[in-house]
Amino acid sequence: MRLLVLGGTWFVGHAIVTAAIDAGWEVTTFNRGTSDPHLEAVRTIRGDRTCPRDIAGLAAAGPWGAVVDTSGYVPSNTLSVARTLAPTAGRYVFMSTVSVYRDWPVKPLSERAQVLYCPPDSGPDYGTDTEDGPTRYGYQKAGCEAAAVAAFGVDRTTILRPGVVLGPREYVGRLPWWLRRVAAGGEVLAPGSPDRTIQPVDVRDLAAFTLHTITEQLSGPFNVCAPVDGATFGDMLTECAHVTRSDPSFTWVPNDALLRYGVRQWSELPLWRTFDGVWRVDTSAAQAAGLRCRPLAETVRDTWRWMMESGEVSAHDRAAEIGISREKEGQVLDAWRRSGERTG
């Protein structure tokens, strides 16, 4: 299989490239060369996806059995790129997100849920950000999905909609933050309930499923998350303590109290969000099609190993938003103790 990956140097793209190399595929990546994946088995074509001449040159370097687009964020650009590659590629796999759903994260959803409307030729300003609702990012990704289908057709297009993706090389830093905080020990502010189930997917399982959709020529949209009602938040933090060989004391503070104390959801306490739908994404279609998810404990273990062996932490701009300060954490814990409340 001759595979073209648009991107391929960061988190998800790197995992897809690595999995394809391990499978014996012939892999080419297309990117600007601003980061180095250190993958010698890959053919790299340098260029900018916003430059028509670069994309025309990329098409001339084909044909490709499939294209995996991990770097499409603006619908009009995705439409232009996909249209140029359509005559020389067999299939287009677009890496999207559950943020394309109108009701995420408020309500549970499946692939049948309503997707945000965004024209396939929209520019980067289409859509709006709303508090705890649709975001411009979600609108733009929905438009990119429409662009991929417009260029390749329904039968030659695969749309993958992951939720939270964790694992080695994670650049946003959600799981790395929890690992560092738990490793530091002491009293750790834990959000909500230890029994709250969560659905992060390991990046390597997302990559394996991506390749599976290509070999099996699977079309249409797939939610790519771990199964509903699998691992819990408590499981994740317990495993963080195990792999870091630390002995923290977890104090679980209920959602309503955390909100009263002004703790920001999703960022100050990573992976914590109160809405019912955030961890209620139906993935039965992907599982029936071949998605296999490893235990969350393995993801935690391997992420910690990567952090220790590589010295890499979070390198993305979004990483600056992640994590509560130790000062504020202490203030919240003190306020919780003074309240005299109990978690039950």
GROMACS .gro file of C-alpha atoms in nm:
model
  344
    1MET     CA    1   0.000   0.000   0.000
    2ARG     CA    2   0.129   0.345  -0.096
    3LEU     CA    3   0.010   0.577   0.178
    4LEU     CA    4   0.025   0.957   0.180
    5VAL     CA    5  -0.010   1.126   0.519
    6LEU     CA    6  -0.079   1.499   0.526
    7GLY     CA    7   0.102   1.599   0.842
    8GLY     CA    8   0.259   1.297   1.005
    9THR     CA    9   0.506   1.455   1.246
   10TRP     CA   10   0.298   1.529   1.554
   11PHE     CA   11   0.090   1.304   1.776
   12VAL     CA   12  -0.181   1.129   1.574
   13GLY     CA   13  -0.002   1.160   1.240
   14HIS     CA   14   0.320   1.022   1.385
   15ALA     CA   15   0.134   0.720   1.525
   16ILE     CA   16  -0.029   0.650   1.188
   17VAL     CA   17   0.302   0.676   1.005
   18THR     CA   18   0.472   0.446   1.256
   19ALA     CA   19   0.193   0.186   1.233
   20ALA     CA   20   0.202   0.194   0.852
   21ILE     CA   21   0.580   0.145   0.846
   22ASP     CA   22   0.547  -0.148   1.086
   23ALA     CA   23   0.285  -0.297   0.851
   24GLY     CA   24   0.527  -0.279   0.560
   25TRP     CA   25   0.350   0.002   0.379
   26GLU     CA   26   0.529   0.256   0.160
   27VAL     CA   27   0.474   0.584   0.341
   28THR     CA   28   0.513   0.943   0.223
   29THR     CA   29   0.448   1.243   0.445
   30PHE     CA   30   0.370   1.594   0.331
   31ASN     CA   31   0.438   1.884   0.566
   32ARG     CA   32   0.635   2.205   0.605
   33GLY     CA   33   0.918   2.039   0.793
   34THR     CA   34   0.880   2.244   1.109
   35SER     CA   35   0.921   1.937   1.329
   36ASP     CA   36   1.130   1.624   1.283
   37PRO     CA   37   0.965   1.284   1.337
   38HIS     CA   38   1.297   1.093   1.312
   39LEU     CA   39   1.144   0.825   1.090
   40GLU     CA   40   1.407   0.721   0.838
   41ALA     CA   41   1.178   0.479   0.653
   42VAL     CA   42   0.949   0.762   0.541
   43ARG     CA   43   0.969   0.954   0.217
   44THR     CA   44   0.913   1.320   0.298
   45ILE     CA   45   0.783   1.581   0.059
   46ARG     CA   46   0.813   1.934   0.189
   47GLY     CA   47   0.547   2.186   0.110
   48ASP     CA   48   0.261   2.400   0.233
   49ARG     CA   49  -0.093   2.268   0.193
   50THR     CA   50  -0.214   2.625   0.134
   51CYS     CA   51   0.010   2.658  -0.175
   52PRO     CA   52  -0.162   2.526  -0.493
   53ARG     CA   53   0.174   2.468  -0.663
   54ASP     CA   54   0.293   2.249  -0.375
   55ILE     CA   55  -0.027   2.042  -0.382
   56ALA     CA   56  -0.008   2.002  -0.760
   57GLY     CA   57   0.346   1.874  -0.720
   58LEU     CA   58   0.230   1.636  -0.450
   59ALA     CA   59  -0.040   1.495  -0.678
   60ALA     CA   60   0.220   1.443  -0.950
   61ALA     CA   61   0.424   1.232  -0.707
   62GLY     CA   62   0.141   0.977  -0.683
   63PRO     CA   63  -0.048   0.759  -0.729
   64TRP     CA   64  -0.150   0.681  -0.373
   65GLY     CA   65  -0.356   0.393  -0.246
   66ALA     CA   66  -0.492   0.621   0.022
   67VAL     CA   67  -0.449   0.967   0.173
   68VAL     CA   68  -0.482   1.028   0.546
   69ASP     CA   69  -0.540   1.393   0.627
   70THR     CA   70  -0.436   1.477   0.983
   71SER     CA   71  -0.374   1.848   0.919
   72GLY     CA   72  -0.697   1.972   0.761
   73TYR     CA   73  -0.862   2.250   0.963
   74VAL     CA   74  -1.007   2.496   0.709
   75PRO     CA   75  -1.285   2.365   0.479
   76SER     CA   76  -1.189   2.563   0.168
   77ASN     CA   77  -0.830   2.444   0.193
   78THR     CA   78  -0.934   2.083   0.254
   79LEU     CA   79  -1.162   2.104  -0.050
   80SER     CA   80  -0.880   2.235  -0.269
   81VAL     CA   81  -0.632   1.974  -0.147
   82ALA     CA   82  -0.877   1.685  -0.178
   83ARG     CA   83  -0.992   1.785  -0.525
   84THR     CA   84  -0.632   1.803  -0.646
   85LEU     CA   85  -0.550   1.460  -0.502
   86ALA     CA   86  -0.875   1.285  -0.598
   87PRO     CA   87  -0.760   1.174  -0.947
   88THR     CA   88  -0.443   1.019  -0.811
   89ALA     CA   89  -0.558   0.862  -0.481
   90GLY     CA   90  -0.789   0.571  -0.410
   91ARG     CA   91  -0.931   0.679  -0.076
   92TYR     CA   92  -0.937   0.983   0.151
   93VAL     CA   93  -0.939   0.936   0.528
   94PHE     CA   94  -1.012   1.258   0.714
   95MET     CA   95  -0.921   1.288   1.082
   96SER     CA   96  -1.210   1.479   1.235
   97THR     CA   97  -1.346   1.509   1.591
   98VAL     CA   98  -1.657   1.453   1.802
   99SER     CA   99  -1.671   1.833   1.824
  100VAL     CA  100  -1.855   1.830   1.489
  101TYR     CA  101  -2.173   1.717   1.668
  102ARG     CA  102  -2.418   1.992   1.756
  103ASP     CA  103  -2.501   1.840   2.096
  104TRP     CA  104  -2.150   1.745   2.209
  105PRO     CA  105  -2.060   1.745   2.497
  106VAL     CA  106  -2.404   1.806   2.648
  107LYS     CA  107  -2.587   1.495   2.528
  108PRO     CA  108  -2.492   1.132   2.455
  109LEU     CA  109  -2.452   1.076   2.083
  110SER     CA  110  -2.393   0.833   1.800
  111GLU     CA  111  -2.307   0.879   1.432
  112ARG     CA  112  -2.678   0.944   1.374
  113ALA     CA  113  -2.661   1.267   1.578
  114GLN     CA  114  -2.686   1.602   1.401
  115VAL     CA  115  -2.359   1.745   1.272
  116LEU     CA  116  -2.292   2.119   1.267
  117TYR     CA  117  -2.356   2.282   0.931
  118CYS     CA  118  -2.056   2.433   0.756
  119PRO     CA  119  -2.024   2.470   0.375
  120PRO     CA  120  -1.730   2.280   0.224
  121ASP     CA  121  -1.585   2.598   0.072
  122SER     CA  122  -1.592   2.801   0.395
  123GLY     CA  123  -1.299   3.006   0.508
  124PRO     CA  124  -1.134   3.008   0.851
  125ASP     CA  125  -1.384   3.256   1.001
  126TYR     CA  126  -1.695   3.042   0.962
  127GLY     CA  127  -1.868   2.942   1.287
  128THR     CA  128  -1.872   3.080   1.637
  129ASP     CA  129  -1.753   2.975   1.980
  130THR     CA  130  -2.024   2.927   2.240
  131GLU     CA  131  -1.973   2.850   2.607
  132ASP     CA  132  -2.022   2.477   2.668
  133GLY     CA  133  -2.156   2.427   2.315
  134PRO     CA  134  -2.050   2.431   1.950
  135THR     CA  135  -1.712   2.584   1.871
  136ARG     CA  136  -1.557   2.733   1.561
  137TYR     CA  137  -1.319   2.437   1.564
  138GLY     CA  138  -1.619   2.203   1.546
  139TYR     CA  139  -1.782   2.400   1.265
  140GLN     CA  140  -1.458   2.407   1.068
  141LYS     CA  141  -1.399   2.034   1.105
  142ALA     CA  142  -1.758   1.966   0.996
  143GLY     CA  143  -1.692   2.173   0.685
  144CYS     CA  144  -1.372   1.980   0.621
  145GLU     CA  145  -1.570   1.654   0.638
  146ALA     CA  146  -1.810   1.791   0.378
  147ALA     CA  147  -1.517   1.901   0.163
  148ALA     CA  148  -1.361   1.553   0.169
  149VAL     CA  149  -1.689   1.395   0.061
  150ALA     CA  150  -1.742   1.658  -0.209
  151ALA     CA  151  -1.402   1.579  -0.359
  152PHE     CA  152  -1.383   1.199  -0.322
  153GLY     CA  153  -1.747   1.097  -0.297
  154VAL     CA  154  -1.916   0.901  -0.022
  155ASP     CA  155  -1.777   0.562  -0.123
  156ARG     CA  156  -1.412   0.673  -0.124
  157THR     CA  157  -1.421   0.882   0.195
  158THR     CA  158  -1.372   0.773   0.555
  159ILE     CA  159  -1.441   1.015   0.840
  160LEU     CA  160  -1.288   0.937   1.178
  161ARG     CA  161  -1.422   1.126   1.480
  162PRO     CA  162  -1.206   1.061   1.787
  163GLY     CA  163  -1.283   1.213   2.123
  164VAL     CA  164  -0.992   1.256   2.364
  165VAL     CA  165  -0.674   1.088   2.237
  166LEU     CA  166  -0.404   0.990   2.487
  167GLY     CA  167  -0.076   0.802   2.472
  168PRO     CA  168   0.296   0.850   2.408
  169ARG     CA  169   0.387   1.182   2.238
  170GLU     CA  170   0.067   1.354   2.354
  171TYR     CA  171   0.133   1.723   2.300
  172VAL     CA  172  -0.169   1.882   2.467
  173GLY     CA  173  -0.049   1.735   2.794
  174ARG     CA  174  -0.364   1.611   2.967
  175LEU     CA  175  -0.237   1.272   3.083
  176PRO     CA  176   0.123   1.398   3.127
  177TRP     CA  177  -0.007   1.665   3.364
  178TRP     CA  178  -0.187   1.409   3.578
  179LEU     CA  179   0.122   1.186   3.580
  180ARG     CA  180   0.348   1.469   3.692
  181ARG     CA  181   0.101   1.585   3.955
  182VAL     CA  182   0.048   1.238   4.100
  183ALA     CA  183   0.423   1.171   4.092
  184ALA     CA  184   0.475   1.479   4.310
  185GLY     CA  185   0.264   1.313   4.581
  186GLY     CA  186   0.084   1.476   4.870
  187GLU     CA  187  -0.285   1.554   4.875
  188VAL     CA  188  -0.418   1.555   4.519
  189LEU     CA  189  -0.741   1.729   4.422
  190ALA     CA  190  -0.945   1.470   4.229
  191PRO     CA  191  -1.254   1.583   4.036
  192GLY     CA  192  -1.608   1.459   4.079
  193SER     CA  193  -1.633   1.089   4.145
  194PRO     CA  194  -1.377   0.810   4.109
  195ASP     CA  195  -1.655   0.601   3.954
  196ARG     CA  196  -1.713   0.838   3.661
  197THR     CA  197  -1.639   0.642   3.344
  198ILE     CA  198  -1.419   0.799   3.077
  199GLN     CA  199  -1.354   0.714   2.711
  200PRO     CA  200  -1.009   0.830   2.598
  201VAL     CA  201  -0.870   0.631   2.306
  202ASP     CA  202  -0.504   0.536   2.284
  203VAL     CA  203  -0.336   0.704   1.987
  204ARG     CA  204  -0.194   0.369   1.874
  205ASP     CA  205  -0.543   0.216   1.865
  206LEU     CA  206  -0.667   0.514   1.663
  207ALA     CA  207  -0.376   0.462   1.422
  208ALA     CA  208  -0.443   0.089   1.389
  209PHE     CA  209  -0.810   0.152   1.315
  210THR     CA  210  -0.717   0.416   1.058
  211LEU     CA  211  -0.512   0.160   0.865
  212HIS     CA  212  -0.787  -0.099   0.910
  213THR     CA  213  -1.044   0.128   0.743
  214ILE     CA  214  -0.808   0.158   0.446
  215THR     CA  215  -0.737  -0.212   0.402
  216GLU     CA  216  -1.105  -0.299   0.443
  217GLN     CA  217  -1.221   0.001   0.234
  218LEU     CA  218  -1.461   0.117   0.501
  219SER     CA  219  -1.652   0.433   0.417
  220GLY     CA  220  -1.859   0.677   0.619
  221PRO     CA  221  -1.820   0.828   0.966
  222PHE     CA  222  -1.692   0.644   1.274
  223ASN     CA  223  -1.675   0.765   1.633
  224VAL     CA  224  -1.339   0.649   1.766
  225CYS     CA  225  -1.335   0.634   2.146
  226ALA     CA  226  -1.293   0.365   2.407
  227PRO     CA  227  -1.616   0.179   2.490
  228VAL     CA  228  -1.879   0.348   2.706
  229ASP     CA  229  -1.875   0.240   3.072
  230GLY     CA  230  -1.517   0.114   3.057
  231ALA     CA  231  -1.237   0.258   3.269
  232THR     CA  232  -1.309   0.517   3.536
  233PHE     CA  233  -1.138   0.838   3.643
  234GLY     CA  234  -1.041   0.658   3.962
  235ASP     CA  235  -0.880   0.378   3.761
  236MET     CA  236  -0.670   0.633   3.572
  237LEU     CA  237  -0.544   0.814   3.882
  238THR     CA  238  -0.476   0.488   4.064
  239GLU     CA  239  -0.267   0.371   3.769
  240CYS     CA  240  -0.085   0.705   3.763
  241ALA     CA  241   0.017   0.641   4.124
  242HIS     CA  242   0.122   0.287   4.041
  243VAL     CA  243   0.345   0.369   3.744
  244THR     CA  244   0.507   0.670   3.912
  245ARG     CA  245   0.565   0.471   4.233
  246SER     CA  246   0.419   0.752   4.438
  247ASP     CA  247   0.188   0.750   4.737
  248PRO     CA  248  -0.056   1.039   4.693
  249SER     CA  249  -0.373   1.099   4.890
  250PHE     CA  250  -0.666   1.161   4.657
  251THR     CA  251  -0.939   1.393   4.781
  252TRP     CA  252  -1.245   1.363   4.557
  253VAL     CA  253  -1.440   1.687   4.550
  254PRO     CA  254  -1.790   1.680   4.393
  255ASN     CA  255  -1.866   1.859   4.068
  256ASP     CA  256  -2.093   2.124   4.220
  257ALA     CA  257  -1.831   2.220   4.476
  258LEU     CA  258  -1.556   2.247   4.215
  259LEU     CA  259  -1.780   2.473   4.007
  260ARG     CA  260  -1.851   2.692   4.312
  261TYR     CA  261  -1.479   2.723   4.374
  262GLY     CA  262  -1.422   2.842   4.019
  263VAL     CA  263  -1.228   2.543   3.885
  264ARG     CA  264  -1.224   2.549   3.506
  265GLN     CA  265  -1.355   2.232   3.345
  266TRP     CA  266  -1.142   2.042   3.094
  267SER     CA  267  -0.831   2.254   3.149
  268GLU     CA  268  -0.745   2.313   3.516
  269LEU     CA  269  -0.834   1.953   3.600
  270PRO     CA  270  -0.771   1.778   3.267
  271LEU     CA  271  -1.037   1.534   3.142
  272TRP     CA  272  -1.291   1.659   3.399
  273ARG     CA  273  -1.616   1.786   3.255
  274THR     CA  274  -1.959   1.767   3.411
  275PHE     CA  275  -2.183   1.718   3.106
  276ASP     CA  276  -2.347   1.380   3.060
  277GLY     CA  277  -2.251   1.349   2.697
  278VAL     CA  278  -1.877   1.408   2.720
  279TRP     CA  279  -1.805   1.043   2.800
  280ARG     CA  280  -2.120   0.892   2.645
  281VAL     CA  281  -2.013   0.863   2.281
  282ASP     CA  282  -2.150   0.551   2.111
  283THR     CA  283  -1.863   0.368   1.941
  284SER     CA  284  -2.046   0.048   1.855
  285ALA     CA  285  -2.013   0.110   1.479
  286ALA     CA  286  -1.635   0.139   1.501
  287GLN     CA  287  -1.610  -0.161   1.731
  288ALA     CA  288  -1.820  -0.370   1.492
  289ALA     CA  289  -1.594  -0.254   1.208
  290GLY     CA  290  -1.277  -0.361   1.388
  291LEU     CA  291  -1.176  -0.098   1.647
  292ARG     CA  292  -0.987  -0.256   1.935
  293CYS     CA  293  -0.897  -0.054   2.244
  294ARG     CA  294  -0.624  -0.150   2.487
  295PRO     CA  295  -0.671  -0.107   2.865
  296LEU     CA  296  -0.631   0.249   2.989
  297ALA     CA  297  -0.367   0.123   3.233
  298GLU     CA  298  -0.143   0.037   2.938
  299THR     CA  299  -0.182   0.386   2.796
  300VAL     CA  300  -0.089   0.539   3.133
  301ARG     CA  301   0.213   0.312   3.171
  302ASP     CA  302   0.348   0.372   2.823
  303THR     CA  303   0.296   0.747   2.844
  304TRP     CA  304   0.497   0.763   3.165
  305ARG     CA  305   0.771   0.550   3.009
  306TRP     CA  306   0.784   0.785   2.710
  307MET     CA  307   0.807   1.087   2.940
  308MET     CA  308   1.092   0.933   3.136
  309GLU     CA  309   1.290   0.795   2.840
  310SER     CA  310   1.254   1.083   2.597
  311GLY     CA  311   1.246   1.379   2.831
  312GLU     CA  312   0.966   1.514   2.612
  313VAL     CA  313   0.677   1.686   2.774
  314SER     CA  314   0.409   1.900   2.607
  315ALA     CA  315   0.534   2.107   2.316
  316HIS     CA  316   0.209   2.252   2.183
  317ASP     CA  317   0.072   2.600   2.254
  318ARG     CA  318  -0.242   2.445   2.404
  319ALA     CA  319  -0.033   2.286   2.679
  320ALA     CA  320  -0.011   2.621   2.855
  321GLU     CA  321  -0.382   2.597   2.935
  322ILE     CA  322  -0.354   2.262   3.111
  323GLY     CA  323  -0.338   2.213   3.486
  324ILE     CA  324  -0.440   2.385   3.806
  325SER     CA  325  -0.170   2.569   4.000
  326ARG     CA  326  -0.056   2.416   4.327
  327GLU     CA  327  -0.164   2.736   4.502
  328LYS     CA  328  -0.520   2.718   4.370
  329GLU     CA  329  -0.535   2.344   4.430
  330GLY     CA  330  -0.450   2.406   4.795
  331GLN     CA  331  -0.710   2.679   4.821
  332VAL     CA  332  -0.980   2.452   4.681
  333LEU     CA  333  -0.886   2.168   4.916
  334ASP     CA  334  -0.888   2.406   5.214
  335ALA     CA  335  -1.228   2.543   5.114
  336TRP     CA  336  -1.365   2.189   5.079
  337ARG     CA  337  -1.243   2.092   5.425
  338ARG     CA  338  -1.388   2.408   5.581
  339SER     CA  339  -1.725   2.340   5.419
  340GLY     CA  340  -1.768   2.025   5.626
  341GLU     CA  341  -1.923   1.846   5.328
  342ARG     CA  342  -1.853   1.486   5.242
  343THR     CA  343  -1.855   1.302   4.912
  344GLY     CA  344  -2.070   1.023   5.050
   0.00000   0.00000   0.00000
